[in-house]
mmCIF file of C-alpha atoms in Angstrom:
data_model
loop_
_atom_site.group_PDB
_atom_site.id
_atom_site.type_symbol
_atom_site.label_atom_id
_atom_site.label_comp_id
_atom_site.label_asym_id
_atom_site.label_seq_id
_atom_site.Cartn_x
_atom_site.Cartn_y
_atom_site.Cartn_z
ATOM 1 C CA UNK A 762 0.000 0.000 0.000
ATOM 2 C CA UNK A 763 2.873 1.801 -0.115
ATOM 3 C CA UNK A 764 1.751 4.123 -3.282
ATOM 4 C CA UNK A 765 -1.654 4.891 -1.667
ATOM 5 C CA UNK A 766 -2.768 8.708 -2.648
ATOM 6 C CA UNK A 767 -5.971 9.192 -1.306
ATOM 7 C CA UNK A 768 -6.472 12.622 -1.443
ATOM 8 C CA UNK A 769 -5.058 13.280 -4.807
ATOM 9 C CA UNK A 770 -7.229 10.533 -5.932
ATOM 10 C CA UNK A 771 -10.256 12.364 -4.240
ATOM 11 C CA UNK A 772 -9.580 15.699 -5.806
ATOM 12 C CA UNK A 773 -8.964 14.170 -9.182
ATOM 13 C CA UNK A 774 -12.214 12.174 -8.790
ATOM 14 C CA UNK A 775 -14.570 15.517 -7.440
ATOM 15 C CA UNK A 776 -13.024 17.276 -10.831
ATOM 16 C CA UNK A 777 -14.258 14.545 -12.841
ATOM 17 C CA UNK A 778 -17.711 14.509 -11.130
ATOM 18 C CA UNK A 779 -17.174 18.745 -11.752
ATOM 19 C CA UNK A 780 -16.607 18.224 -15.471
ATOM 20 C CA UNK A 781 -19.807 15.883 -15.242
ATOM 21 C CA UNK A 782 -21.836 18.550 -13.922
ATOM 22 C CA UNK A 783 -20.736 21.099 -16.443
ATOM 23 C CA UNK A 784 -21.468 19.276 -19.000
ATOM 24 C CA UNK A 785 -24.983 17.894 -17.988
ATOM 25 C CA UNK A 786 -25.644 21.588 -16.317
ATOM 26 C CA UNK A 787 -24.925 23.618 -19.810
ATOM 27 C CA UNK A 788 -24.782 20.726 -22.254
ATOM 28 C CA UNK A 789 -27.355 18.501 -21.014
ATOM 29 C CA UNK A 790 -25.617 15.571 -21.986
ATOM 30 C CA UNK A 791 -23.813 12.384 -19.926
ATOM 31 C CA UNK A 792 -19.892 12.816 -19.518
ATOM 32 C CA UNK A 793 -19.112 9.078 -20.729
ATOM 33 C CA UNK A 794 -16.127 9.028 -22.855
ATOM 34 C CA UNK A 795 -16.816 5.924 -24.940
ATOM 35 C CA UNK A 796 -20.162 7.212 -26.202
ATOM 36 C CA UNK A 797 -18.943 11.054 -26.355
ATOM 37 C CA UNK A 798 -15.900 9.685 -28.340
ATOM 38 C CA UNK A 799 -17.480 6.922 -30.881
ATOM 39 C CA UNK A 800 -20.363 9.454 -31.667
ATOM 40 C CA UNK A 801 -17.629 11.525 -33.264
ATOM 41 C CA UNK A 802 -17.863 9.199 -36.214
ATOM 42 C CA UNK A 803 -21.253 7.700 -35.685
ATOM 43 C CA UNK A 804 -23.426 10.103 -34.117
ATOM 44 C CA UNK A 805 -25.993 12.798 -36.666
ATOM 45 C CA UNK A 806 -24.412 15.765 -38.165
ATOM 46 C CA UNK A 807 -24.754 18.569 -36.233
ATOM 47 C CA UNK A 808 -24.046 16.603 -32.840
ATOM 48 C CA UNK A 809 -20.556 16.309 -33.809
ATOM 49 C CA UNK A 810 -18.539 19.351 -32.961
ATOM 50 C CA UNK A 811 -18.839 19.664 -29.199
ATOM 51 C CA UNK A 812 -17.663 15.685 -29.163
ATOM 52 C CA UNK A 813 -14.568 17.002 -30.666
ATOM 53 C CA UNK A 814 -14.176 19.776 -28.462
ATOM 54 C CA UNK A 815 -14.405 17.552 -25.499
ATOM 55 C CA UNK A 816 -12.002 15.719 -26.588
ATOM 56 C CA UNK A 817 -9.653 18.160 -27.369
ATOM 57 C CA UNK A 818 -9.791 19.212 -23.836
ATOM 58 C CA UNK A 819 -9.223 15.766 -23.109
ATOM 59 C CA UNK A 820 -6.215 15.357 -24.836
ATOM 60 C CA UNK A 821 -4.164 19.305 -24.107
ATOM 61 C CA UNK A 822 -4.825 18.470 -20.398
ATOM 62 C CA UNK A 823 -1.658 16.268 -19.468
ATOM 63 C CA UNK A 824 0.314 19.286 -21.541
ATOM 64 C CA UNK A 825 -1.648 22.064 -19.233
ATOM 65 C CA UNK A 826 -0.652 20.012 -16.220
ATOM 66 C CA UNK A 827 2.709 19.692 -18.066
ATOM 67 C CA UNK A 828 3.416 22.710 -18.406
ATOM 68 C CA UNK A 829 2.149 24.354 -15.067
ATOM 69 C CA UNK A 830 3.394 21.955 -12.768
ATOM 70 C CA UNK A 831 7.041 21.183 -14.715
ATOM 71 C CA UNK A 832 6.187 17.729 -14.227
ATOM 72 C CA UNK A 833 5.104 15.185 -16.917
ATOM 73 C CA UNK A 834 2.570 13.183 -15.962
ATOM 74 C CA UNK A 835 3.427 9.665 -14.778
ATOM 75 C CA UNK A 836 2.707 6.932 -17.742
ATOM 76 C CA UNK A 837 3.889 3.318 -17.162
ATOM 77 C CA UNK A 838 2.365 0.806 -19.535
ATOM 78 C CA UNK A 839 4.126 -2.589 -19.195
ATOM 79 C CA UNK A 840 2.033 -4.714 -21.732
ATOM 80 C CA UNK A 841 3.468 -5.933 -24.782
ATOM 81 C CA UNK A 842 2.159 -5.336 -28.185
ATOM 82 C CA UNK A 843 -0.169 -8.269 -28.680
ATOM 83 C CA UNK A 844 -1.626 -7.737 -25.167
ATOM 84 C CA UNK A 845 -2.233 -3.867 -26.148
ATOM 85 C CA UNK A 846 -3.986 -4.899 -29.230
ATOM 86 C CA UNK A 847 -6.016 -7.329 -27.533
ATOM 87 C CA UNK A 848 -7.055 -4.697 -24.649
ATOM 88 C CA UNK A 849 -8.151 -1.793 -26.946
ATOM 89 C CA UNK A 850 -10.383 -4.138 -29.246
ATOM 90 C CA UNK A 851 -11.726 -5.589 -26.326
ATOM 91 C CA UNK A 852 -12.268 -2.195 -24.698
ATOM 92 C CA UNK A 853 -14.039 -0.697 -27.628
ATOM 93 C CA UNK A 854 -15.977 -3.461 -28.929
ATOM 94 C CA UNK A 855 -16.667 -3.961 -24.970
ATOM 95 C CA UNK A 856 -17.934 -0.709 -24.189
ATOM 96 C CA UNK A 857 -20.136 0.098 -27.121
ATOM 97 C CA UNK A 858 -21.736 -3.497 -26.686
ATOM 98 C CA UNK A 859 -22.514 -2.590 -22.702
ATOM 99 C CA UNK A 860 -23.378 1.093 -23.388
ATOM 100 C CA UNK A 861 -20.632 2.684 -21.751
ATOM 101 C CA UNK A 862 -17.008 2.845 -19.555
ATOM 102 C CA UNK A 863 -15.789 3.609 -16.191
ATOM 103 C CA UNK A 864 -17.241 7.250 -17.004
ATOM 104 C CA UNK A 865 -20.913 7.124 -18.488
ATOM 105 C CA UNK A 866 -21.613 3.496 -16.089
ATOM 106 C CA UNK A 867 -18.949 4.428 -13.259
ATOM 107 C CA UNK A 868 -19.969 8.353 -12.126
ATOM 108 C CA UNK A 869 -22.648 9.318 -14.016
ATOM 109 C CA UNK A 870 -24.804 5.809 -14.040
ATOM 110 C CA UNK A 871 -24.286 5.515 -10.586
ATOM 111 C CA UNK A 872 -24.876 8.487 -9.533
ATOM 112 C CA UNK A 873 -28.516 8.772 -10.794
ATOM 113 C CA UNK A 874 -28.841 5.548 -9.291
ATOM 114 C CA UNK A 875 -29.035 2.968 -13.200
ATOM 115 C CA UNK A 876 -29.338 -0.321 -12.492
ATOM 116 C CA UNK A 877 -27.975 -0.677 -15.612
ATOM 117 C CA UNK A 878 -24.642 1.244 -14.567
ATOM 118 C CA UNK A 879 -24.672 -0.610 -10.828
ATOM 119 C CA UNK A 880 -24.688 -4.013 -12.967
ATOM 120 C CA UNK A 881 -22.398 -3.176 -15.528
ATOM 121 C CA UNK A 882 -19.846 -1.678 -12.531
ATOM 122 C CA UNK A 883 -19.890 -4.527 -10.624
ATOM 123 C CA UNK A 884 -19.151 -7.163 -13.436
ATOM 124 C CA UNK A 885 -16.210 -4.787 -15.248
ATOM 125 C CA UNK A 886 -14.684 -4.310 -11.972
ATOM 126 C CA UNK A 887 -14.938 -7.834 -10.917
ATOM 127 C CA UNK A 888 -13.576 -8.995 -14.933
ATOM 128 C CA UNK A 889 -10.805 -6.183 -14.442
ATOM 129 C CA UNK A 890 -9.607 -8.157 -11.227
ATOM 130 C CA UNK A 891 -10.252 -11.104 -12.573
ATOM 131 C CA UNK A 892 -8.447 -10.649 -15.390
ATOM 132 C CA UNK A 893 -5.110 -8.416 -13.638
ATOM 133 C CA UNK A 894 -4.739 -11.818 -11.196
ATOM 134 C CA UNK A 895 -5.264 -14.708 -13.995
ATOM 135 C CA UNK A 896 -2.609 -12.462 -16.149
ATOM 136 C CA UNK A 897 -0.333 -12.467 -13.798
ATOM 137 C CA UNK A 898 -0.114 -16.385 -13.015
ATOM 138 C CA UNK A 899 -0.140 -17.090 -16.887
ATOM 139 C CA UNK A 900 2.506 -14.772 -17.328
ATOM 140 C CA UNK A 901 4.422 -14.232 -13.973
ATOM 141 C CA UNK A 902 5.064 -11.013 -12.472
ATOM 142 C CA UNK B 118 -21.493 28.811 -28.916
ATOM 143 C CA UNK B 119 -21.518 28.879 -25.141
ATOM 144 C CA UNK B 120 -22.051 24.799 -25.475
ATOM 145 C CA UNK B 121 -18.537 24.465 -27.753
ATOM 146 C CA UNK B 122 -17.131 26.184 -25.185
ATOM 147 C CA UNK B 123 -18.567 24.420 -22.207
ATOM 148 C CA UNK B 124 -17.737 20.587 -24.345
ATOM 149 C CA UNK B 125 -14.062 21.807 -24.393
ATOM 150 C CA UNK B 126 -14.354 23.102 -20.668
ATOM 151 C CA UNK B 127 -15.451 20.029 -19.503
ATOM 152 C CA UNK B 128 -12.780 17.939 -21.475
ATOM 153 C CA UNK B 129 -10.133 19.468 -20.098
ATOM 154 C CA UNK B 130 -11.306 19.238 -15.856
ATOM 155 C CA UNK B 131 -12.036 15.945 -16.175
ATOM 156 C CA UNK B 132 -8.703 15.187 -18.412
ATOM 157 C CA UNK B 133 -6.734 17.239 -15.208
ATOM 158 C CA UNK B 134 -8.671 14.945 -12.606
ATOM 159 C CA UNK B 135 -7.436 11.813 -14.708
ATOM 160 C CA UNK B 136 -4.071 13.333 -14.613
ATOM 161 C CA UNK B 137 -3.708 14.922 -10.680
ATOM 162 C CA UNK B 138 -6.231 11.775 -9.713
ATOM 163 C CA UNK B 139 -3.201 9.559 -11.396
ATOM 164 C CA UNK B 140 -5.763 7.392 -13.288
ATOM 165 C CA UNK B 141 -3.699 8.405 -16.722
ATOM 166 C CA UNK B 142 -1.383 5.589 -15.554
ATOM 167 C CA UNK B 143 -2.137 1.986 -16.319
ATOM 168 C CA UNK B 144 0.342 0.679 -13.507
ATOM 169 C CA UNK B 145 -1.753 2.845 -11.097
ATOM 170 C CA UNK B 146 -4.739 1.048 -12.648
ATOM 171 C CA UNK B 147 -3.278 -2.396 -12.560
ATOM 172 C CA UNK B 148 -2.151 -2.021 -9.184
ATOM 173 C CA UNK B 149 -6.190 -0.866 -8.146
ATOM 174 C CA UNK B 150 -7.216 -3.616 -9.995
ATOM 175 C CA UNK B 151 -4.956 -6.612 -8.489
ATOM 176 C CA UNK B 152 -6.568 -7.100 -5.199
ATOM 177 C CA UNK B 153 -4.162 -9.778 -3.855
ATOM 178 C CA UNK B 154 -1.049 -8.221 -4.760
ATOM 179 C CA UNK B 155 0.325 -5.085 -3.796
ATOM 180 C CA UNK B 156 -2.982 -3.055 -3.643
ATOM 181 C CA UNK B 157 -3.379 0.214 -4.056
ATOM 182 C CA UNK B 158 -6.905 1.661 -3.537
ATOM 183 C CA UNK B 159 -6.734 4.907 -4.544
ATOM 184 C CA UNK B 160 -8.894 4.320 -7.651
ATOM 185 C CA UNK B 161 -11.647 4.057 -5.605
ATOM 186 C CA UNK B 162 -11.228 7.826 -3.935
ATOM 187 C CA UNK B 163 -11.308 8.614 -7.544
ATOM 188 C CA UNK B 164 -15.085 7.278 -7.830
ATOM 189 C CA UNK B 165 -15.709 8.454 -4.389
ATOM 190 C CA UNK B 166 -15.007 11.497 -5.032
ATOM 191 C CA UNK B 167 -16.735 11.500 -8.730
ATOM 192 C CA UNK B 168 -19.583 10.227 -7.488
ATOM 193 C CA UNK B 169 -20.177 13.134 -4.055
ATOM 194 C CA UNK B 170 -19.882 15.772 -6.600
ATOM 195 C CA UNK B 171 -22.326 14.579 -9.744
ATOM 196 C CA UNK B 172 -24.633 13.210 -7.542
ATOM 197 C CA UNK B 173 -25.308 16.397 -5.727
ATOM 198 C CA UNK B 174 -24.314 18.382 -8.875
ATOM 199 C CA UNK B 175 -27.198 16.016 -11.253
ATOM 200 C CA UNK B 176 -29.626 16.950 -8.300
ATOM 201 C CA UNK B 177 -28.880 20.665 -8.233
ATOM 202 C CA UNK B 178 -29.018 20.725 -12.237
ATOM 203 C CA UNK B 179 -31.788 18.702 -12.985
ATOM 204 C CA UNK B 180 -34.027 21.435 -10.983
ATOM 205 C CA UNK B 181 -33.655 23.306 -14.022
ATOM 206 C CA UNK B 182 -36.240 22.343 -16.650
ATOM 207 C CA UNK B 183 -33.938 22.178 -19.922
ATOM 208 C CA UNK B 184 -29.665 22.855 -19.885
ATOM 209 C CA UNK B 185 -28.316 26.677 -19.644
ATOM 210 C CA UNK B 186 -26.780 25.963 -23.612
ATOM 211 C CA UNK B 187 -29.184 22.979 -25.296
ATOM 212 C CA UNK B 188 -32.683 22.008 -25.273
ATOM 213 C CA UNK B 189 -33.171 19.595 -23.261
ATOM 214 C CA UNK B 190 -31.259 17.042 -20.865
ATOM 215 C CA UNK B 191 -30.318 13.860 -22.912
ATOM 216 C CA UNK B 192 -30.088 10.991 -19.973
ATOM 217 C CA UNK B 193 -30.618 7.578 -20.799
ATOM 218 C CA UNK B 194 -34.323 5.903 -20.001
ATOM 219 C CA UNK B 195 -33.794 2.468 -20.513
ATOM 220 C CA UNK B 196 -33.239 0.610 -17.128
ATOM 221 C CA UNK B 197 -33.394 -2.870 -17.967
ATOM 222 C CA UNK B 198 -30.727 -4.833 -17.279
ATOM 223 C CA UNK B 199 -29.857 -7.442 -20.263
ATOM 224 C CA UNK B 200 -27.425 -9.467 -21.807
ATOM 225 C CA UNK B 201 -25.884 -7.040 -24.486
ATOM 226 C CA UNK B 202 -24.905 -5.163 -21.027
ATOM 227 C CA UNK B 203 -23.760 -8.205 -19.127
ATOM 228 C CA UNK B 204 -21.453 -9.498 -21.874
ATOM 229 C CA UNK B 205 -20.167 -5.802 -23.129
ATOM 230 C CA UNK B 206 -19.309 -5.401 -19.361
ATOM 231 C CA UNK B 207 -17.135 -8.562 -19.180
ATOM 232 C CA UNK B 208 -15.672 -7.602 -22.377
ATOM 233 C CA UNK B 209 -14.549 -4.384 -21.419
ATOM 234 C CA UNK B 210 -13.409 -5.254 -17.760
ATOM 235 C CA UNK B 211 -11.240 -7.847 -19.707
ATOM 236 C CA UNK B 212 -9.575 -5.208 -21.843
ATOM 237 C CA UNK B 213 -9.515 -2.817 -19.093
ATOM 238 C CA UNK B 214 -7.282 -5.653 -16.926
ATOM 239 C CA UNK B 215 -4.916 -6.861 -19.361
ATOM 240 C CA UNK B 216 -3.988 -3.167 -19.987
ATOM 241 C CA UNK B 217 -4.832 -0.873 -17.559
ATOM 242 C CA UNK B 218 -6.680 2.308 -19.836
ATOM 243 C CA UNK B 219 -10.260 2.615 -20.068
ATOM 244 C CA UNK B 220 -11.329 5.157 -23.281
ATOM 245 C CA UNK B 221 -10.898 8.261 -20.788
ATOM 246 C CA UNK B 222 -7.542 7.679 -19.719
ATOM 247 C CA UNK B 223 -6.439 6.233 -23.469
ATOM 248 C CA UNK B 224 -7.570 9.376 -25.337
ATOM 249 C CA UNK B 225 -5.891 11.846 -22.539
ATOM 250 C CA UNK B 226 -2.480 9.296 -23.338
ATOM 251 C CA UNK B 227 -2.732 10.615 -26.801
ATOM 252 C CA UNK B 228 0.386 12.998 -26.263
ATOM 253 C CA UNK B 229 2.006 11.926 -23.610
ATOM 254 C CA UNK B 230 1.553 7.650 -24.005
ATOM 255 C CA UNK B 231 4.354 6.997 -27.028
ATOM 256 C CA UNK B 232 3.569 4.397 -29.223
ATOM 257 C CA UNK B 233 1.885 2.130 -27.076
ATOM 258 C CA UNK B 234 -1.191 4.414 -26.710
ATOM 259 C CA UNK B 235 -1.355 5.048 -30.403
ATOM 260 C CA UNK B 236 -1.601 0.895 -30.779
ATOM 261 C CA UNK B 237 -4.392 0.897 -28.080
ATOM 262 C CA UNK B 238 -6.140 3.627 -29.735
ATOM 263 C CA UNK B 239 -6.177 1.910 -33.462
ATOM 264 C CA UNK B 240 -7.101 -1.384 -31.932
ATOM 265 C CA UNK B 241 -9.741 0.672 -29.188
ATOM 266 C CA UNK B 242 -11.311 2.467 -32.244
ATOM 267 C CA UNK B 243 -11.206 -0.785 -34.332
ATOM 268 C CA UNK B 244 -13.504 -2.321 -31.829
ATOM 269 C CA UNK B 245 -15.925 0.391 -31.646
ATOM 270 C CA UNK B 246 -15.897 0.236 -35.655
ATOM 271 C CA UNK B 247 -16.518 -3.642 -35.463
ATOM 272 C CA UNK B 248 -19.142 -3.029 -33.010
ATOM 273 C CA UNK B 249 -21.074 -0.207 -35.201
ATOM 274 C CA UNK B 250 -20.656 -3.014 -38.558
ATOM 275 C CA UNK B 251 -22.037 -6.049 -36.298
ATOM 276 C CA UNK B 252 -25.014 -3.611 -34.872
ATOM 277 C CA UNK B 253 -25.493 -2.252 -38.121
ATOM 278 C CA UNK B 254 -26.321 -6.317 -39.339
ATOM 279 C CA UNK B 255 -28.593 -6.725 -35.935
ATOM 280 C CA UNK B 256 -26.576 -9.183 -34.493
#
């Protein structure tokens, strides 16, 4: 437990919930990333451009932080290639399939109380364990 | 134009809460996720904390009768729980293990992941593009 950060973790968290708000307060719409990002290409004209400007917001942020704090953010991805590949189509496919992530299910689902999201929540966390402790007896670590 | 301006607002809090939150970083994820290692709960101060602010935030907004910059609130209706959502769920925890990113944390990695966030993005956005084709032929 040695890397425990629970207040960092809490502010990051009640800024995500914030960027939730804004977004359902002015926008009207659900912060989850996997539906915000897919309907870039699959969602009607004219419901496009704030997707992208999401986002971009998205994206700049780790060069804001970058660039305020003179730190880079910390980014340690130890799977190999095949295992990436695997993850993202699994992800996408994944998420579209269950109507939504960690995001739309995760903090907006369950905070308006979804079933659907509670459901969903408890059976990616529970494969995401799952799948973190079979990985590492197949391939050691 | 207020609601361009609000979509980009919003995209770049919550990609500074993935950042300061540390959720950007699959070993932080992994090491959430493996319960009988080394554990590291912080991920779930990150929900706790998501979840105190848009609950009461959803409550205080929804008084309102449409959004300050669209017509109406868009929130999802259906609230039965079925199979499509079971087995997405399972796929995308699976994913989500074997890698550590979720879509959030793999689009903010855009600039600052190398070339391993570029791969899971082309094979992340290949799934979604297999899902839409399979949909598309009501699987």
């Amino acid at each position: 437990m040695e890397n425990f950060t629970p207040l960092s973790a809490l502010i990051g968290g009640a800024m995500i919930g914030l960027s939730a708000v804004i977004l359902m307060a002015f926008n009207g719409r659900i912060a989850g990333i996997s539906g915000v990002f897919s309907g870039i290409a699959f969602a009607q004209r004219g419901d496009r451009l704030w997707r992208i400007l999401f986002v971009l917001g998205l994206v700049v942020a780790p060069i804001i932080y970058q660039a305020v704090s003179g730190r880079a953010p910390a980014f340690n991805l130890a799977a190999s290639a095949p295992l990436i590949i695997a993850g993202g189509l699994l992800v996408g496919f994944g998420t579209r399939l269950g109507s939504g992530c960690t995001s739309g299910h995760g903090i907006c689902g369950l905070s308006r109380l979804s079933p659907r999201s509670l459901v969903s929540v408890l059976i990616f966390m529970g494969a995401g364990m799952f799948t973190v402790i079979a990985a590492k007896a197949v391939l050691g670590g | 134009m207020i609601r361009y301006f609000t979509a980009l607002l919003a995209g770049l809090i919550f990609g500074l809460g993935l950042v300061i939150s540390q959720m950007i970083n699959p070993e932080k994820v992994i090491s959430f996720l493996d319960i009988f290692g080394n554990w590291d709960p912080s991920l779930a101060f990150v929900m706790g904390g998501g979840l105190i602010v848009t609950a009461i935030g959803y409550r205080l907004v929804w008084r309102k009768t449409k959004p300050y910059a669209a017509d109406q609130f868009q929130v999802p209706t259906n609230r039965a729980v079925d199979k499509k959502l079971a087995v997405g769920a399972v796929l995308f925890g699976m994913g989500w293990g074997l890698v550590g990113l979720c879509p959030g944390p793999a689009i903010a990695g855009l600039l600052v992941g190398g070339v391993p966030i570029l791969i899971f993005l082309g094979a992340m956005i290949t799934g979604m593009i297999l899902f839409e084709g399979l949909n598309r032929l009501k699987f």
